[in-house]
Every structure is written in C-alpha cells, then in structure tokens.
Short mmCIF file of C-alpha atoms in Angstrom, two decimals:
data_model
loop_
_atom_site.label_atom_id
_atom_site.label_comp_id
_atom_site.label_asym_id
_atom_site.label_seq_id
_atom_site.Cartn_x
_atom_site.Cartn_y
_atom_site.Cartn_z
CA UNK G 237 68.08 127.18 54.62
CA UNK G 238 64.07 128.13 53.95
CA UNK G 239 63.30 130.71 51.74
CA UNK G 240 60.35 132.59 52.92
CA UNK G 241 60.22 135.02 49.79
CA UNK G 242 58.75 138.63 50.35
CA UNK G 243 57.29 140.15 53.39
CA UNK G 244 53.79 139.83 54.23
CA UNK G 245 53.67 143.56 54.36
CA UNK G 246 56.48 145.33 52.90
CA UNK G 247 56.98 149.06 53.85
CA UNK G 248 58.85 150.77 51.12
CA UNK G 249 58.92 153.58 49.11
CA UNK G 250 58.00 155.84 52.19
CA UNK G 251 61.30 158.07 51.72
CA UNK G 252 61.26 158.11 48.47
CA UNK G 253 57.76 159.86 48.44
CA UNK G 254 58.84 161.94 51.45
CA UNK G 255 61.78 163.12 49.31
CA UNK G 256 59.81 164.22 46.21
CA UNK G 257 57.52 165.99 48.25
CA UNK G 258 59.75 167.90 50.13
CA UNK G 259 61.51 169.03 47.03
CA UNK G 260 58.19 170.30 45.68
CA UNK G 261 57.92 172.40 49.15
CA UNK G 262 61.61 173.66 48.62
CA UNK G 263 61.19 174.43 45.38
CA UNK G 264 57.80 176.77 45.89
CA UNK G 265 58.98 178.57 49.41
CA UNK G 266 62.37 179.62 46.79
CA UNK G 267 59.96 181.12 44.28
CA UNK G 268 58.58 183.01 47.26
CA UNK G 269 61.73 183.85 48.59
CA UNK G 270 63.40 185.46 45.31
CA UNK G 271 59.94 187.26 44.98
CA UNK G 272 60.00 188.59 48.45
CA UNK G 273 64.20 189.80 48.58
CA UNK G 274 65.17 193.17 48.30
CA UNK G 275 66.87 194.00 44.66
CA UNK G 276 65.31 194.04 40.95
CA UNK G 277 62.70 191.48 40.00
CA UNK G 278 60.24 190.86 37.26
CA UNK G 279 56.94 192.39 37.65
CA UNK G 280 54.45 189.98 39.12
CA UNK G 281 50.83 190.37 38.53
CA UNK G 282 47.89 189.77 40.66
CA UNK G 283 46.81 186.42 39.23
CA UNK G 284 51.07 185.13 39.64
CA UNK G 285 50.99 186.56 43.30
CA UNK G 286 47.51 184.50 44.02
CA UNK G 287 49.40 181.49 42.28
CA UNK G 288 51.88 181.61 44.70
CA UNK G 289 50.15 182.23 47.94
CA UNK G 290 48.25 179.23 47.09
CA UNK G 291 51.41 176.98 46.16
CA UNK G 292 53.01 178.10 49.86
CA UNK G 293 49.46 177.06 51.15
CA UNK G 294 50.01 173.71 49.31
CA UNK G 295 53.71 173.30 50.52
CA UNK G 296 52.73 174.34 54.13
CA UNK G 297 49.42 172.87 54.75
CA UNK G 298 48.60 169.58 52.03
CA UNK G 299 51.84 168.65 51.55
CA UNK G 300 52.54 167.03 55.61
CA UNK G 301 49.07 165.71 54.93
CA UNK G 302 49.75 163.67 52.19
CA UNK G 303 53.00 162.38 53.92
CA UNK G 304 51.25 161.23 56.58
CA UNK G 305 48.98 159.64 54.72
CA UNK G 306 51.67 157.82 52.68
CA UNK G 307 53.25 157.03 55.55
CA UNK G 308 50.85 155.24 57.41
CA UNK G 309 49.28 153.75 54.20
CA UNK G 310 52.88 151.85 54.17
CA UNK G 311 53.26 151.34 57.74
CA UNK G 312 53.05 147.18 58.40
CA UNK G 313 49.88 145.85 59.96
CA UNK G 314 50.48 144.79 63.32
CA UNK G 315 51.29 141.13 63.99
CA UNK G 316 47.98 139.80 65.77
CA UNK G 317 48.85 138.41 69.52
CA UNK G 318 49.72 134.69 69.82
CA UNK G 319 48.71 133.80 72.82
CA UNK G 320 51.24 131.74 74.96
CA UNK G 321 50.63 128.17 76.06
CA UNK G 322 53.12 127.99 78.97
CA UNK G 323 53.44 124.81 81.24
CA UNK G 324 56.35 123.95 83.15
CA UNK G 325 59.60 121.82 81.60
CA UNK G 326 57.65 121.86 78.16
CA UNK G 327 58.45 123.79 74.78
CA UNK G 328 54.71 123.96 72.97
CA UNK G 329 52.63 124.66 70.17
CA UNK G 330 49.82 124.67 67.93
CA UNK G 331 47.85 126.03 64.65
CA UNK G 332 45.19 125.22 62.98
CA UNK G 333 45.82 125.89 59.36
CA UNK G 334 42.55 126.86 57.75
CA UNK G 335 43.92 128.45 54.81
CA UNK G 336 45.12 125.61 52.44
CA UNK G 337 45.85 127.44 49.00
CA UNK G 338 47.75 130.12 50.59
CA UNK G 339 51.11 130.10 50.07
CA UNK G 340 52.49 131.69 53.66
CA UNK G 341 50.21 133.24 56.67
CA UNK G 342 49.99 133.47 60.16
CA UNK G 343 46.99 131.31 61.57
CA UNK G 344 44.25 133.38 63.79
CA UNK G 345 44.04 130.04 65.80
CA UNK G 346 47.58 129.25 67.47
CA UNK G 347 49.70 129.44 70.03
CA UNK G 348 53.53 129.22 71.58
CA UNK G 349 55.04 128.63 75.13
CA UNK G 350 57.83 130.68 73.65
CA UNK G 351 55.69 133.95 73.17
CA UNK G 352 56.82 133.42 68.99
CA UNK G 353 54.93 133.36 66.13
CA UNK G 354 54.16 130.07 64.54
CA UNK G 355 53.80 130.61 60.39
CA UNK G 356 52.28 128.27 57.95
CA UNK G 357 53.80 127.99 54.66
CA UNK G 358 52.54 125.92 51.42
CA UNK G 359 55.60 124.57 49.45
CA UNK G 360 53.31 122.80 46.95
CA UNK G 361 50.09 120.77 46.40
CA UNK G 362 49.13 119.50 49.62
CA UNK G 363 52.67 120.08 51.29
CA UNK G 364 52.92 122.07 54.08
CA UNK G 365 55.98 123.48 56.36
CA UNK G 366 54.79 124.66 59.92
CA UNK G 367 57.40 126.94 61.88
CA UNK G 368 57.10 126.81 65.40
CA UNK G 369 58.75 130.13 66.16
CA UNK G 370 61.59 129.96 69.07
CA UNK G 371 60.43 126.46 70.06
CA UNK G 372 63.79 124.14 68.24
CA UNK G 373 65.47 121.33 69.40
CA UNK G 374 65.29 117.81 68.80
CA UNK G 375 63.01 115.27 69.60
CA UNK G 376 59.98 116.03 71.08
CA UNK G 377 56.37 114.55 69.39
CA UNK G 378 54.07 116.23 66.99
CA UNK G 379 50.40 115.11 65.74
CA UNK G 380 48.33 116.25 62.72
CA UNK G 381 44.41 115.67 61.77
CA UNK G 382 42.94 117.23 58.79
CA UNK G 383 40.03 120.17 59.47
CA UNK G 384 38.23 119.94 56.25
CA UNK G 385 34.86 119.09 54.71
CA UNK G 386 37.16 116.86 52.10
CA UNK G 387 37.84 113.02 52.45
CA UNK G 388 41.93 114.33 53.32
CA UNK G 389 44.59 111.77 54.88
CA UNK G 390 47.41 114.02 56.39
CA UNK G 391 50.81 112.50 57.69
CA UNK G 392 53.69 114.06 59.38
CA UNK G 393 56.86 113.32 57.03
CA UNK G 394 59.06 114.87 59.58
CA UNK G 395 59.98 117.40 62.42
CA UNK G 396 63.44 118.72 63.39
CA UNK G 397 64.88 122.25 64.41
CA UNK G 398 66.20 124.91 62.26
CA UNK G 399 68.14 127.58 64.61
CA UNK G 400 66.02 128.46 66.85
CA UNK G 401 62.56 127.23 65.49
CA UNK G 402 60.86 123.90 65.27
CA UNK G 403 59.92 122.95 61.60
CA UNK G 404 56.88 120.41 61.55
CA UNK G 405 56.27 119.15 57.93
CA UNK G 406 52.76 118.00 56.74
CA UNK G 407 52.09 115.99 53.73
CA UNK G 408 48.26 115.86 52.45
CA UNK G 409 46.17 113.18 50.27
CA UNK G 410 43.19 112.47 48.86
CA UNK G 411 41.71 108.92 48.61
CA UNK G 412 43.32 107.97 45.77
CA UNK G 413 46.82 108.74 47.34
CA UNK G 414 47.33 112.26 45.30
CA UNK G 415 48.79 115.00 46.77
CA UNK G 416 45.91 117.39 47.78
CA UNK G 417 45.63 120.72 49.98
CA UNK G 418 43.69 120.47 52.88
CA UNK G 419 43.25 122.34 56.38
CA UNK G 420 44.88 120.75 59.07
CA UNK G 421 45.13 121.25 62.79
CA UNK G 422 49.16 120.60 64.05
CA UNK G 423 50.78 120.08 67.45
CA UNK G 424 54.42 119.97 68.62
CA UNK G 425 55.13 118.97 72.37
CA UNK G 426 58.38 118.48 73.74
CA UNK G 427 59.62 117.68 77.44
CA UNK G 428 62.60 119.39 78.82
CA UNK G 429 65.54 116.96 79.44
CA UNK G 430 64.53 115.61 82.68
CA UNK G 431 61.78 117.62 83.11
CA UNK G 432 58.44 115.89 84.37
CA UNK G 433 54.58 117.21 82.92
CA UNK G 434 53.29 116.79 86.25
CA UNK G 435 50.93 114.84 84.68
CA UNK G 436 51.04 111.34 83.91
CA UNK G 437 52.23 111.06 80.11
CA UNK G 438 54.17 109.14 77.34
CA UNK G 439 55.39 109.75 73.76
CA UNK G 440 57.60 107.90 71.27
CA UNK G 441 58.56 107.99 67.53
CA UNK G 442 58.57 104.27 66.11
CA UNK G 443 62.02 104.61 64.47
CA UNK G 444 62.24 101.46 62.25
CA UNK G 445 59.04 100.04 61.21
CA UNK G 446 60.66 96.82 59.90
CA UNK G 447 62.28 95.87 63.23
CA UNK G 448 60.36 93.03 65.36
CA UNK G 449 61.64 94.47 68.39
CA UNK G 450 62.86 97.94 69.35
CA UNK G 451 63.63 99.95 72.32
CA UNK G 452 63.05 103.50 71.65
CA UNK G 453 65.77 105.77 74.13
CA UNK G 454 66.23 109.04 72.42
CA UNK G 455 64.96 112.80 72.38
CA UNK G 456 62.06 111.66 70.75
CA UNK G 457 60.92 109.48 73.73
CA UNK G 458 59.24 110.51 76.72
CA UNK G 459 58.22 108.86 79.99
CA UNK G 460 56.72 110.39 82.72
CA UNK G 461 57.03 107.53 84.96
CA UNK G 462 60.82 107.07 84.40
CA UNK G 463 59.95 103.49 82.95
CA UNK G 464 61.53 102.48 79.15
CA UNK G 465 59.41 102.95 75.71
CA UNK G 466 59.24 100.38 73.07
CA UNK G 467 57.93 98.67 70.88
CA UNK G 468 57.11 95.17 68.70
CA UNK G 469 56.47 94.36 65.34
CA UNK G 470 53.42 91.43 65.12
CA UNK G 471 53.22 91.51 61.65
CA UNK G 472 52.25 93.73 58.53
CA UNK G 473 51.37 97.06 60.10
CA UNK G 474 50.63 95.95 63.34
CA UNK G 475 52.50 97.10 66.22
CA UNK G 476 52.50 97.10 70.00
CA UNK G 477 54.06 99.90 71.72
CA UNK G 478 55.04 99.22 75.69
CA UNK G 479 55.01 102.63 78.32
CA UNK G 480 57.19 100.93 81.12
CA UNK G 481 56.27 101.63 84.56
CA UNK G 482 52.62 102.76 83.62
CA UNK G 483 50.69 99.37 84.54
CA UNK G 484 48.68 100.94 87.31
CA UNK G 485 47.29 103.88 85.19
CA UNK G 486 43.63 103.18 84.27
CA UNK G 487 41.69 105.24 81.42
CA UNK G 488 43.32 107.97 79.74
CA UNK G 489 44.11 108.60 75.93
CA UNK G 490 46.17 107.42 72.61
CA UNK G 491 46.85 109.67 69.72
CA UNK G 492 48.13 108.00 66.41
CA UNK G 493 49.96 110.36 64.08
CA UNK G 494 51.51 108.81 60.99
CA UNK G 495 55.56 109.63 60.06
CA UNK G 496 55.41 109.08 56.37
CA UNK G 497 55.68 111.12 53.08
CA UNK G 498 52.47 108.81 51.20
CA UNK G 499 49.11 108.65 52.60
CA UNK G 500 48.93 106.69 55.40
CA UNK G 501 46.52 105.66 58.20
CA UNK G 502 47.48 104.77 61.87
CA UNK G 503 45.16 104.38 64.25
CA UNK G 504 44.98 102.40 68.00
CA UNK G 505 43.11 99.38 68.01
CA UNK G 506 43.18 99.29 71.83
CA UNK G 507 45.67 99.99 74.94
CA UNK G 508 45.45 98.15 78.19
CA UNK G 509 47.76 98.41 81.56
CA UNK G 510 49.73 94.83 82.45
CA UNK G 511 50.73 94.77 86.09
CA UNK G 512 52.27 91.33 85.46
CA UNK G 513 54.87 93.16 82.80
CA UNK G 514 55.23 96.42 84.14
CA UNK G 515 53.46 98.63 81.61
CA UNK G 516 50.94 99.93 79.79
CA UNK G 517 50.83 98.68 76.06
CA UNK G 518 48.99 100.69 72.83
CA UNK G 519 48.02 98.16 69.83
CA UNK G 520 48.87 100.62 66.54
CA UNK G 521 47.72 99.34 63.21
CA UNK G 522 48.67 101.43 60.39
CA UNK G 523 47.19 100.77 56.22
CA UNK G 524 47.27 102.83 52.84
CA UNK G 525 44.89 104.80 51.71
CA UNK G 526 43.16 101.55 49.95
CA UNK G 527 42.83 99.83 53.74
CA UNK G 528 45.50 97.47 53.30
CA UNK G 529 48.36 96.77 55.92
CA UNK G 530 51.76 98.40 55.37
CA UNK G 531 54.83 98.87 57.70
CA UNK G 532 55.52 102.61 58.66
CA UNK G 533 56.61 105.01 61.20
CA UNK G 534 54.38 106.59 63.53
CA UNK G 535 54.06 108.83 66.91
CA UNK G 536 52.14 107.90 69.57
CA UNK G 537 51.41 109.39 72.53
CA UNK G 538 49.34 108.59 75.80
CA UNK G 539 48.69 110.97 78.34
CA UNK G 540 46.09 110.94 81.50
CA UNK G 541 43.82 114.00 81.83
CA UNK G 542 45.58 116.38 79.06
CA UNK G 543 48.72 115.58 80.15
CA UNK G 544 49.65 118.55 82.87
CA UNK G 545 47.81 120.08 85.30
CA UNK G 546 46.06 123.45 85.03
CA UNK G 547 46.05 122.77 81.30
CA UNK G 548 41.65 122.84 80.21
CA UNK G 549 41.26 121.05 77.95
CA UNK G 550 39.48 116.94 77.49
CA UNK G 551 39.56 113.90 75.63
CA UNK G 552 36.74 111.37 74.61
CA UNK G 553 36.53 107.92 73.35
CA UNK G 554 33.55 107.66 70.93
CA UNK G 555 32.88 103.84 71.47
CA UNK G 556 29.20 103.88 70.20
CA UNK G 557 29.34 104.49 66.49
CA UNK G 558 25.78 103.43 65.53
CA UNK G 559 23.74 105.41 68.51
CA UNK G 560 22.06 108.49 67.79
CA UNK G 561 22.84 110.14 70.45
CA UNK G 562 24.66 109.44 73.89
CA UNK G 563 26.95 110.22 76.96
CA UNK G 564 30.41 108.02 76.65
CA UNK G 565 30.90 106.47 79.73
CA UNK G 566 34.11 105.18 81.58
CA UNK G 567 37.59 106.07 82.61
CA UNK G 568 38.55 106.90 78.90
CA UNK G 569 36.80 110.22 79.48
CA UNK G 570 37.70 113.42 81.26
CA UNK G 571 37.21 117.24 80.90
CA UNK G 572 38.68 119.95 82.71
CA UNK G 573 35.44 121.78 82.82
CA UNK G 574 33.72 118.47 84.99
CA UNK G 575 31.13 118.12 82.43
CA UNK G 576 30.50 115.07 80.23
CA UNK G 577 31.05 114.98 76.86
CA UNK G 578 27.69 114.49 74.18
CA UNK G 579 28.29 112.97 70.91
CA UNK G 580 25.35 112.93 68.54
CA UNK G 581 25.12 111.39 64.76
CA UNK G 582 23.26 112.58 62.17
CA UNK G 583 23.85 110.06 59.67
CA UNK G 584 26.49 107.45 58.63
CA UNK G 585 29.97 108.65 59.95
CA UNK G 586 28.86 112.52 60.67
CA UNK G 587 29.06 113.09 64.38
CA UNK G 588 28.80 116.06 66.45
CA UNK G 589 31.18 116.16 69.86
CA UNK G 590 30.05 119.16 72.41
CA UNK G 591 32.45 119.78 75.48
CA UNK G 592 30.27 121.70 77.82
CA UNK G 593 32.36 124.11 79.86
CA UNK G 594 35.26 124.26 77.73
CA UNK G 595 34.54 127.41 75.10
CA UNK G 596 35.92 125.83 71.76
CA UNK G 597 37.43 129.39 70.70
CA UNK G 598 41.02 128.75 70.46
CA UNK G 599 42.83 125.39 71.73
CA UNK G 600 43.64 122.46 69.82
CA UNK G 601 42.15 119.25 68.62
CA UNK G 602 43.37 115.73 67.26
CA UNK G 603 41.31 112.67 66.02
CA UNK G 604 42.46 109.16 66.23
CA UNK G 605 40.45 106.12 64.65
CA UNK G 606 39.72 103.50 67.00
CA UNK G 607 39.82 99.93 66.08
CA UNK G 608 38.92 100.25 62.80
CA UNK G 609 40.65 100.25 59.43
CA UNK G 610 38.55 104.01 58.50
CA UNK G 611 39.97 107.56 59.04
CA UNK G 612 38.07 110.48 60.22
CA UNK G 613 38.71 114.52 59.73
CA UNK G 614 37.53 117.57 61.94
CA UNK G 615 36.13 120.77 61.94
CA UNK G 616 34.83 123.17 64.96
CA UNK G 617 32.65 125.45 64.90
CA UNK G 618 31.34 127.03 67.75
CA UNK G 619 30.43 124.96 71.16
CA UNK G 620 31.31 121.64 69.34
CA UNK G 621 33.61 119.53 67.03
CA UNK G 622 32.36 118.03 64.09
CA UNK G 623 33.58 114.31 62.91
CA UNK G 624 33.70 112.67 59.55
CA UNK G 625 34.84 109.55 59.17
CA UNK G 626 35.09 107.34 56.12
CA UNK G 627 36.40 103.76 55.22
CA UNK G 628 39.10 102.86 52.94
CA UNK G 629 36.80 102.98 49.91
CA UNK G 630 35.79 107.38 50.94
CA UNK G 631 32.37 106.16 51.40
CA UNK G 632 30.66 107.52 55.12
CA UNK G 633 31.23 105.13 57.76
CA UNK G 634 29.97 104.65 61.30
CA UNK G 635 33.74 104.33 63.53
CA UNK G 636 34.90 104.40 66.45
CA UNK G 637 37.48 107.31 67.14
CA UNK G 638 39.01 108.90 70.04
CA UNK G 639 39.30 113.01 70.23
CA UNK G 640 41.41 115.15 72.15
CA UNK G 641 40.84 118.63 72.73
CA UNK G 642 43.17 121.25 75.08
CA UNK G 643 43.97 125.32 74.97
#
C-alpha cells in the first residue's frame, strides 16, 4: 500500500473559525439583548451605548465577511482538466514530469483514456512512482525518455496495477551510474484482451534476458496481426525480437525502453520485415552507462503510423547525424498533419526536430538511439523538439535516433 502523505491542499480549520466567530456574534447581540429587556439595568452611558451599536454592526455586517473570506481562503484549488486520450480497446496514458525535486504533483502536460488523474510522486533521488489514475491491470507496455538539459539515463524498473490504477516506476542516472533526478516524459499503453488498435502494432516485455530463445505469450505481449512475439539471445546484450505475421509491413517505428533498476541503455540497431519467416524482426542492443554490453530486460514496441487511427501524432528516423540541416526521407517517416519532418543541428549531438502541422502543446514524445552505442534526452519547446545525444563517455555526439511524437 502507497503512502501519499498530506493533501496537496488541505481544507481545515474552516469550522473551527466559523465557530469562534459566531460565538463572538452571540455573545454581543446578548449584551444588546439584556440592555434592551424590560426590568432594572445598570445605567449605560452614551460612549457604552455607541460601543455597542458598533459591536452589533461588527457581529452583523464584518463578521459574515470575514467567514467568507476564511472560507474560501481554505477552499481546495480546483484540480486542472486532464484531458482524455480515448481510442478504442486501449487503456492510455501519459505525463511529462517536469518537476524533478518535487516530492508529489500533478503534471500540466498529461493525459488519461480513463478521464483520471495521473500523479507524479518522488520517493527519493532520482526515483520516481507515476500513477496512472483508473487505468490498472496487468500487462500492457510503458516507455520513458528523460526531458532535461542534464546528461540523464532513465529506465523503467517496473509497471503493475494497484486497485484500480496503473503504477509505472522510473529509476534515473547520471553518467557515472548515480542515482540522479531528472524530468522525464512516461507512457503506458495497454490493449484490451482481444481488442485490435486498428492500426498495425506490436509490443512485448523481454522477460528473461539470459534465455537464448523465448516466446513471449502473456498480458504483456501484443500483436496486432494475431502472429506470436519473441525473441533470441545472440550474445552479450544483443537481442532479436520477432513480430509474427508482420513480414509485409514496410517502414514504421521501434521504441526501446529499458526494464532495469541501474542505468541502462537499449536502443534498436535496425528492424527489417522477412517474408521467407513470417515476420518482422527488431535488432535491440542494450549497454551500461560506460558503453559496454550487458544482458537486461527491455520493452519494445513497433507500431505503423502512431499506432491507431485518428490518433495525430508522427514519428521520424533521424538517419543523417552529421548534416546541418535536412528532410528524412523514406517509409520510416509519417505525420498525421501530411507534412515532413525538418531536423536541423547546431553542433555535435544538439538537434532540433520541427513537426509542421502538429502544434507541440500537449501530446507525448519518446527517443530511441539508433544503431549506436550513445543515448539521447528531450525537451520541447514550442513548434519543435530538441535532441541531445551523448556517447558512453557524456561527451556530445553526432547519432542516429528515432523520435515519436502523438497527443
């Protein structure tokens, strides 16, 4: 059971100031009372009389006004709107957590096919619980990239449910493999129990990274084309994972999340359809934070467009790391808004990504390395993405990397 400690905005005290206050009206209107009744009383003089009349103007006029105010000084701020993220036979969410030292707040930027809140809490340096409100269950697939300025490596130690929420833990690193806090942008996607995306997409979570073979058939597993997932161990780190019945798709998109609680890189070397064998296969190679090969868990998912239709959104593969500026080119790009992506570079591994047509104000992102042993992190701002990417030593690198943007 998570303890999530005080409110954000607690509302007490209002009847206790509401009773004191009302007691100092009772207590005047008496005095006025036993003054005005028929019978023997003490003398008053003018200046008690003008005493009174103004304590009755007190208790009848300042006194509501100050319990209003008290009141609605006390009164919770409204919870800001999540916007929903609704597609058909899918539970879904995202937040980008831009507050890093803050131990538990709601993130401006998120949203929730359930109509929930999603909270973001920090349980200690660089460790991070995300509640996807209303959206538990198990299985399902969940991806993490750092949003900072900082060279960060974040990993995803774990998801499961908890009642009726989704908890999506995030572990954070610096180069050096120390815990650090860092913004991050999260995802958690989960197909209904034979429900189909209506777009053409795949997910699994590698479930022993130690096995040579490995067919992955639980709730963590998804495949739109009703062909088997799986996957095979070549050797330290490197790992081919097989969509079955996908060998005629052409183009599309792999995201790489690693499933580990130390810093770890994943990233997709390559991923290629084979009619001969019936499916589409993803080449994951996964290192430390020093660039050397190491077994681990991942997630991986590959979807076609964004994965469902009506969904805006677009991914890119950044294939020209040196160029200064350029259009990527082939059937690894698409955007919903039918205009081509622009990537620019402004020096060694700093790139800018604009998405014309799509407006960049709320949605999600994720960044996956591509064919290299470096790891890049994100930030937006607005009309673009920004890149940094970095090789195992921290030092700027020109890479390859794949993005993926949708609202």
């Amino acid at each position: 059971m998570r303890e999530f400690g005080v409110p954000l905005t607690p509302a007490r005290g209002v009847a206790d100031w509401r009773e004191r206050l009302d007691r100092v009206g009772g207590r005047a209107m008496t005095v006025v009372g036993d003054w005005l009744s028929p019978g023997e009383r003490v003398s008053r003089s003018e200046p008690r009389i003008s005493a009174l009349v103004a304590v009755v103007a007190v208790a009848g006029g300042v006194l509501p006004i100050l319990v209003m105010a008290v009141t609605w000084a006390a009164k919770p701020d409204p919870v800001a709107h999540v916007p929903a993220c609704r597609v058909a036979h899918e539970m879904t969410g995202y937040v980008l957590a831009d507050r890093p030292a803050e131990d538990r707040y709601q993130p401006d930027r998120q949203c929730n096919s359930a109509d929930a809140p999603n909270t973001v809490e920090r349980t200690g340096t660089g460790r991070y619980l995300v509640v996807f409100g209303k959206l538990g269950r198990d299985g399902g697939v969940a991806a993490v990239t750092p949003v900072t300025g900082d060279d960060r490596i974040c990993t995803l130690p774990d998801w499961r449910p908890e009642g009726a929420d989704e908890l999506v833990q995030v572990d954070c690193f610096d180069r050096s493999g120390a815990a650090a806090d860092s913004g991050f942008t999260a995802h958690f996607w989960d197909v209904s129990p034979g429900g189909e995306t209506g777009g053409t997409a795949a997910y699994l979570r590698l479930g022993d990274p130690g096995r040579t073979s490995q067919t992955v058939e639980d709730a963590y597993s998804h495949n739109s084309a009703g062909g088997a997932n799986s996957a095979g161990r070549e050797d330290v780190g490197s790992y081919v994972v097989y969509f079955g019945g996908l060998e005629a798709v052409e183009g599309g998109t792999v995201r790489v999340t690693p499933v580990a609680d130390a810093a770890t890189v994943c990233g997709v070397e390559r991923w290629f359809a084979y009619p001969e064998g019936r499916y589409l296969a993803a080449r994951v190679r996964c290192r430390d934070a020093g660039g050397q090969p190491v077994d681990a868990r991942f997630a991986v998912t590959f979807t076609l467009g964004v994965g469902a239709p009506g969904v805006a959104g677009a991914h890119v593969l950044a294939d020209r790391p040196a160029e200064a500026s350029y259009t990527p080119e082939g059937v690894a790009q698409f955007s919903s808004g039918g205009q081509a992506a622009a990537v620019t570079r402004s020096e060694p591994g700093e790139y800018r990504v604009e998405l014309p047509g799509l407006a960049l104000k709320s949605g999600n992102l994720q960044v996956t390395a591509y064919d290299t042993a470096a790891s890049c992190v994100a930030r937006t701002a607005t009309g673009d993405v920004r890149i940094t990417c970095r090789d195992p030593s921290g030092a700027a690198a020109d890479t390859k990397f794949l993005l993926t943007y949708w609202d």
